[in-house]
Coordinates of C-alpha atoms in Angstrom, one line a residue:
X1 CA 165.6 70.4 285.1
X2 CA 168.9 72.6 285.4
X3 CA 169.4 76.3 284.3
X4 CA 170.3 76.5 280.7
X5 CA 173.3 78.2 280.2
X6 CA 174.0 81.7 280.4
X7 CA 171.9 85.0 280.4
X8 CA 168.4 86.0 278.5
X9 CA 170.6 89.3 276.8
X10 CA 168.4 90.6 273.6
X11 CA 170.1 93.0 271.3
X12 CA 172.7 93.7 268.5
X13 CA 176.3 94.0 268.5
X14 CA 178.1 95.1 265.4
X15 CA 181.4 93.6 265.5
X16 CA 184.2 95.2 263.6
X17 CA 185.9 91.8 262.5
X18 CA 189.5 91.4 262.5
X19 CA 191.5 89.4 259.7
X20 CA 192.0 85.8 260.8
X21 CA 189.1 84.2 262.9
X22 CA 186.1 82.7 260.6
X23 CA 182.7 84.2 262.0
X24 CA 181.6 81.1 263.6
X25 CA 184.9 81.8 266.1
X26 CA 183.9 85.2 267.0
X27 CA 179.9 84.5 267.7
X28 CA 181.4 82.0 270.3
X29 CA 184.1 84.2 271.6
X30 CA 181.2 87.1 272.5
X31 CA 178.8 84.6 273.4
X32 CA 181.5 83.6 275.7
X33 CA 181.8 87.4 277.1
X34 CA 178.1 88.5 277.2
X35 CA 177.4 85.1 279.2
X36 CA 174.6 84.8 276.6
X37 CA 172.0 81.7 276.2
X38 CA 171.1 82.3 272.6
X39 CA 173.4 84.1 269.7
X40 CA 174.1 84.2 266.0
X41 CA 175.6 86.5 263.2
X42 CA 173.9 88.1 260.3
X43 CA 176.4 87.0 257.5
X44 CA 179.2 85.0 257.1
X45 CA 182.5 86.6 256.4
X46 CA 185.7 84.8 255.7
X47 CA 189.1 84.7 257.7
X48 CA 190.2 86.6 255.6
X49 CA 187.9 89.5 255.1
X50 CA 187.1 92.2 257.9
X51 CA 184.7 94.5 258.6
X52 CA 180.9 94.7 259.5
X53 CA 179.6 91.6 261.2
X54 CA 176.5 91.8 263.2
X55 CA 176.1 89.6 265.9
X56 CA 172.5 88.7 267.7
X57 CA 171.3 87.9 271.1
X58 CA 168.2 86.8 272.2
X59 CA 165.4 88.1 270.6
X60 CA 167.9 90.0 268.0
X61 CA 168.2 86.0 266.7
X62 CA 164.8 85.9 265.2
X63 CA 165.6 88.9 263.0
X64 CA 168.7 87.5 261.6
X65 CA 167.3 86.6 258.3
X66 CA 166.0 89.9 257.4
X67 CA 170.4 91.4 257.6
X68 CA 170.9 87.6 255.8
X69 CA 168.4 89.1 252.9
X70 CA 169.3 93.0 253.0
X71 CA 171.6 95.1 251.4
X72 CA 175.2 94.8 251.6
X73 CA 178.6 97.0 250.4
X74 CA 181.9 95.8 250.3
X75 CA 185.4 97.3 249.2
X76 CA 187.8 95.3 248.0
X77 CA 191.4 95.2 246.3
X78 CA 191.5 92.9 242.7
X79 CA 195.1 91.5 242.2
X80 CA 195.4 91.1 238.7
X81 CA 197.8 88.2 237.0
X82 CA 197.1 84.9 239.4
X83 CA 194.4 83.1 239.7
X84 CA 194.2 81.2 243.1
X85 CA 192.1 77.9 244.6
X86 CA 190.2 80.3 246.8
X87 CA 190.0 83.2 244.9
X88 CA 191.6 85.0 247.4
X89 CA 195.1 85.7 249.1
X90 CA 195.2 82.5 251.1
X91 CA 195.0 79.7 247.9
X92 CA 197.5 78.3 245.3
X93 CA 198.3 79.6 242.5
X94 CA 196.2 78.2 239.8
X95 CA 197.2 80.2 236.7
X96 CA 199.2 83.4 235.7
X97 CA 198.8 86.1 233.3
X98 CA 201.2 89.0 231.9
X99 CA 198.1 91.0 230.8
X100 CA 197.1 93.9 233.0
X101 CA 194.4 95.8 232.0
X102 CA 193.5 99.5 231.7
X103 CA 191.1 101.8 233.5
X104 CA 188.8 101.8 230.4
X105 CA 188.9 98.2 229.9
X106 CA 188.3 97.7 233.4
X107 CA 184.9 100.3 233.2
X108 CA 183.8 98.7 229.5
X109 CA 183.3 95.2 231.6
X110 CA 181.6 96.5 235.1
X111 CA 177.8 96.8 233.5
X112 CA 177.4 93.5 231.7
X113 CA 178.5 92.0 235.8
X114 CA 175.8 93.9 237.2
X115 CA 171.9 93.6 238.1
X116 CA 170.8 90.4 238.3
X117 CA 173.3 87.6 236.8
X118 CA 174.6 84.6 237.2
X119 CA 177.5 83.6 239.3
X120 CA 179.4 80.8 240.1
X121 CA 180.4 80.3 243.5
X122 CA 184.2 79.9 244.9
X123 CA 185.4 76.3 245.3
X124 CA 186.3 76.9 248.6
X125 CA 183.0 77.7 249.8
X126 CA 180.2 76.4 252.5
X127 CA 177.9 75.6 249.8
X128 CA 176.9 71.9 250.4
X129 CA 177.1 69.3 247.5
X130 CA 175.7 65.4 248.1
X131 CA 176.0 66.7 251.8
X132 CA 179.6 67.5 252.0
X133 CA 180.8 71.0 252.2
X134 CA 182.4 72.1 249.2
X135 CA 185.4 73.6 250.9
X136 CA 186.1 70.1 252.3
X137 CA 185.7 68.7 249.1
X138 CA 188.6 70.8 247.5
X139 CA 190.8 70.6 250.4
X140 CA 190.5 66.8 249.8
X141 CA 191.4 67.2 245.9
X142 CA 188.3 66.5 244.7
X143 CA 187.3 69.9 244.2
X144 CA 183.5 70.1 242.8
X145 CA 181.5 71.4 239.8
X146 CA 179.7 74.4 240.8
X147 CA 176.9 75.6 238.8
X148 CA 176.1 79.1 238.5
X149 CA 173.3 80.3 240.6
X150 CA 171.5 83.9 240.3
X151 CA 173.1 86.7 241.8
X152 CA 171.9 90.9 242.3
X153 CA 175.0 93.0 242.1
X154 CA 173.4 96.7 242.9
X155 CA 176.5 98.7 241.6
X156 CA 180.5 98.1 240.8
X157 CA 182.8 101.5 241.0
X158 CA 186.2 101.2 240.2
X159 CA 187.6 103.5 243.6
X160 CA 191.3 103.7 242.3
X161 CA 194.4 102.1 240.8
X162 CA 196.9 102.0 243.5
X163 CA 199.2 100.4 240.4
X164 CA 199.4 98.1 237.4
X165 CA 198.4 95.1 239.4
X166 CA 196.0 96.1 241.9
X167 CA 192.4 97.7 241.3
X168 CA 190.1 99.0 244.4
X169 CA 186.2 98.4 244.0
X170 CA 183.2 99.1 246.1
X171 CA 180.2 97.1 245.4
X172 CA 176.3 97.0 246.8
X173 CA 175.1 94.0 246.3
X174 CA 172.3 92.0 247.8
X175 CA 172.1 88.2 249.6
X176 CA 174.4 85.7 248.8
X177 CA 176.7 86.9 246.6
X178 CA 180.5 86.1 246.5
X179 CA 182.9 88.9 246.3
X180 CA 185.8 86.3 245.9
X181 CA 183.6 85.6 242.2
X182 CA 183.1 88.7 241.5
X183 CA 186.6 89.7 241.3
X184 CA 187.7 86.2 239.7
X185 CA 184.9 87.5 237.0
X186 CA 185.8 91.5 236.6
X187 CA 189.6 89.9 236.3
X188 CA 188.5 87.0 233.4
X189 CA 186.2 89.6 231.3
X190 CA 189.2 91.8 231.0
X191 CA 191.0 88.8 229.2
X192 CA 193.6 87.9 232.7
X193 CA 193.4 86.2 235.8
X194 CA 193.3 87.8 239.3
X195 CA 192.1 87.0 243.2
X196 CA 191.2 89.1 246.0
X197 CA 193.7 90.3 248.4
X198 CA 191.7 92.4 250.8
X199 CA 188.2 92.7 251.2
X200 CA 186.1 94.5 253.9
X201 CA 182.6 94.8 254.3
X202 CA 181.4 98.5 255.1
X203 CA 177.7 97.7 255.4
X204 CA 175.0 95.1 256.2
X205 CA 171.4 95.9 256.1
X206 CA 170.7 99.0 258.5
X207 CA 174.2 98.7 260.2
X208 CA 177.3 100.5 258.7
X209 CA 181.1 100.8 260.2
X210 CA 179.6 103.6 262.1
X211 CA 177.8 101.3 264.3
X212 CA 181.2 99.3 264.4
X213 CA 183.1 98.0 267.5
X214 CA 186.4 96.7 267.9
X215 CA 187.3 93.8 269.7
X216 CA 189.5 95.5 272.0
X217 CA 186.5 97.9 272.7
X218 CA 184.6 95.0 274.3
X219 CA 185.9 93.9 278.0
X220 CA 186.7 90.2 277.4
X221 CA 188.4 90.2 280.4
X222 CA 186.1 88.2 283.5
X223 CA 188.6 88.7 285.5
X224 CA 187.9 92.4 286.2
X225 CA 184.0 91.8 287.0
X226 CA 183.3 92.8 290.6
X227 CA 179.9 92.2 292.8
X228 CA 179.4 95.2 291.7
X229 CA 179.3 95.2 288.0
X230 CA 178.8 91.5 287.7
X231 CA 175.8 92.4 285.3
X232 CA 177.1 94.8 283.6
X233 CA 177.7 93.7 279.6
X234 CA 180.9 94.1 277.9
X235 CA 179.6 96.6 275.7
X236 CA 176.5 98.5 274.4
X237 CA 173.5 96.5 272.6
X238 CA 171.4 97.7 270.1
X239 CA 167.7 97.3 270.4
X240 CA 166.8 94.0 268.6
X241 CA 164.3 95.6 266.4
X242 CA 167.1 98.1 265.1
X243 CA 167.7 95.0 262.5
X244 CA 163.8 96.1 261.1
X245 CA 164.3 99.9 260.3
X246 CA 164.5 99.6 256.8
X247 CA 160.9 97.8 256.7
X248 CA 157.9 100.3 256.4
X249 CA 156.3 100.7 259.8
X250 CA 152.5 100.2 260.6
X251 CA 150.3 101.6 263.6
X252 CA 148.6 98.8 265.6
X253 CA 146.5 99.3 268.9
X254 CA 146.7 97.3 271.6
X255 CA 143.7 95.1 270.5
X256 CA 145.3 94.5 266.9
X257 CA 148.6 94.0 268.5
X258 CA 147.6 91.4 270.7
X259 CA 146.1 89.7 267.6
X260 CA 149.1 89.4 265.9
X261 CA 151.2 88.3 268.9
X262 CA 148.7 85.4 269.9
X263 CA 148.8 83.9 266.0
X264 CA 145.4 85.7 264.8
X265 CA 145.0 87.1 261.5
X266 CA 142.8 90.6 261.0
X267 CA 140.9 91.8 257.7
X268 CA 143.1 94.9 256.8
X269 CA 140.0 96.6 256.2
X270 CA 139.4 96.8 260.2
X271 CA 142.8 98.2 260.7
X272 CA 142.5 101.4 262.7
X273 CA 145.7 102.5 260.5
X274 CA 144.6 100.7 257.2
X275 CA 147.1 99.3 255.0
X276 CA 148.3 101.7 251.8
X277 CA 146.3 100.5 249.0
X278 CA 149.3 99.8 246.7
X279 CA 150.8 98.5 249.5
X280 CA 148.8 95.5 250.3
X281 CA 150.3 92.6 248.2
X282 CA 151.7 89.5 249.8
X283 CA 155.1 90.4 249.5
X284 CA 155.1 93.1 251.7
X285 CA 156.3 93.1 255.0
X286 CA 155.5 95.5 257.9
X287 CA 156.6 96.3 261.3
X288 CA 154.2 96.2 263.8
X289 CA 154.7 99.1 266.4
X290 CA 152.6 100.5 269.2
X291 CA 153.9 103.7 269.7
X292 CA 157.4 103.4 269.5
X293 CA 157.8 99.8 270.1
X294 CA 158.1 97.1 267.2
X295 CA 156.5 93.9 267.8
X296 CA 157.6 92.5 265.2
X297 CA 156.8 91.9 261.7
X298 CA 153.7 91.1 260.1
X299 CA 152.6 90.6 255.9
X300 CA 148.8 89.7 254.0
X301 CA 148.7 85.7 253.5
X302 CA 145.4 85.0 251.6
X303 CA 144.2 88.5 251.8
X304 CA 144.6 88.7 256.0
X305 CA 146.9 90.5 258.1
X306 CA 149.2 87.9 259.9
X307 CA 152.3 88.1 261.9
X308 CA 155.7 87.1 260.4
X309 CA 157.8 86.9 263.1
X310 CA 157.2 88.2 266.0
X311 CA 159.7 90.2 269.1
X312 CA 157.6 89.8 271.6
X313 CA 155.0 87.3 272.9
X314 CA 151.6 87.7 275.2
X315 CA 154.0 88.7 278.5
X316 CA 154.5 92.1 276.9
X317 CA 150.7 93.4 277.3
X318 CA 150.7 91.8 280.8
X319 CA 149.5 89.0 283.2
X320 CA 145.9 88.8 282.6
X321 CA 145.9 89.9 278.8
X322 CA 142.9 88.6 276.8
X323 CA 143.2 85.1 275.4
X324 CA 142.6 86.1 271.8
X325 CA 143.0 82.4 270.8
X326 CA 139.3 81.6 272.6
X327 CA 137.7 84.9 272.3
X328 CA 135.2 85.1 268.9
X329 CA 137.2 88.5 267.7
X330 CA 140.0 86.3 267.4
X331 CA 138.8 83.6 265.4
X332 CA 139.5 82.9 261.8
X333 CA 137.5 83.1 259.2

């Protein structure tokens, strides 16, 4: 068999995104640069939005739908008095209104839009209906019938009124919900029509502009690689597990670890670090860590401890590790 393409790189990059590629375009650009066998990004975000966009390598991939599932803010600019196809800059207009709303009536509408509601995604969106994306059904005029599906907006705050028409907003708001819909919604309650025209995202999960890179702060240019640096990456990874910070870690030894890497599940109660006792329901997830290295994560499924997904596999305690899949200690029950 031939060499697969590209290098076994593990780690995160957090991308700054520029306005005008989709997300897809710049997971394939870095791919491209880092010479990378396996990569993905943790959240879509359209052409026309910027911002935080973290993008996986390697083992980073396996953690990709824990940033999917966590946290995000966004700021964005409402323009109030068109209504648009996309619900943002880039669409027809749809429909136009004179009324422009105040401060007050734009605070009065914020609470009954957030917590958990119901929202009704963009047209012009990836959602898939009868097996055709939705975006390619509107762009082929037969734009469909959405129906609203739940939504958890954190927090709205009205940031400032740079004028009559435009209002800025920064929102936290967990998975899958659509900015372009939010603003559409904020606009309608206030008795007008409006769209987006800028929207960045500040934060995804544990990663935050801070963690931000540009993409003219990552050497995309091969043609400067030497003998020399041939290896070297364009830029800095972070670790893969940085994705898992946010999740409570838990203390294994080497015996438990090697458990949980090999597919075996363990009584919490013969945990050398035992489980919090309000902490033990099956929704809870954990990260595994001895000493200072995550594992990966683990959870209680039918009152055992069992792995989630894992980092690493049986190569990390060695050669001639135990077999915990033939040894009586690591046998179900």
């Amino acid at each position: 068999m031939g060499r697969k393409r590209g290098r076994d790189i593990d780690g995160w990059l957090i991308l700054d995104k520029p306005l005008g590629p989709t997300s897809t375009d710049m997971v394939n650009k870095l791919r491209w640069a880092f010479d990378a066998k396996k990569a993905g990004h943790g959240g879509t975000l359209d052409p026309l939005a910027s911002g935080v966009l973290p993008i996986a390598f390697g083992k980073a991939t396996r953690t990709i739908p824990y940033i999917m599932d966590a946290t995000k803010r966004y700021r964005f600019t409402l323009t109030f008095g068109e209504s648009r196809t996309t619900d943002d800059l880039e669409g027809e207009v749809l429909a136009t209104s004179p009324n422009r709303p105040t401060d007050d009536q734009i605070l009065a509408v914020l609470p009954a839009l957030t917590g958990n509601v119901m929202q009704v995604p963009p047209v012009f969106s990836a959602l898939r209906v009868g097996g055709e994306r939705a975006y390619d059904m509107a762009r082929a005029g037969r734009p469909p019938e959405l129906p609203p599906r739940p939504a958890r907006i954190d927090s709205i705050t009205l940031v400032k009124r740079p004028d009559a028409d435009t209002a800025v907003f920064d929102v936290q708001s967990g998975k899958g919900v659509y900015m372009r819909s939010l603003a559409r919604d904020i606009a309608l309650a206030c008795g007008t029509v409006g769209h987006i025209s800028v929207l960045r995202r500040t934060k995804c999960g544990p990663f935050d502009l801070g963690h931000a890179l540009t993409i003219d702060q990552i050497s995309l240019d091969k043609s400067t690689q030497t003998v020399d640096n041939a290896d070297a990456l364009p830029a800095p990874l972070l670790d893969a597990a940085t994705a898992l910070v946010d999740i409570p870690a838990l203390a294994v030894t080497d015996a438990e670890g090697r458990m949980l890497v090999w597919g075996q599940s363990i009584d919490p109660l013969d945990l050398v670090h035992p489980l919090p006792a309000s902490s033990q329901g099956e929704d809870h997830l954990w990260r595994a860590m001895i000493g200072e290295h995550v594992l990966g994560l683990c959870h209680v499924r039918h009152g055992r401890l069992r792995a989630a997904r894992m980092l690493e596999n049986h190569e990390f305690f060695g050669e001639h590790d135990v077999d915990y899949r033939r040894t009586p200690h690591g046998t179900d029950f």
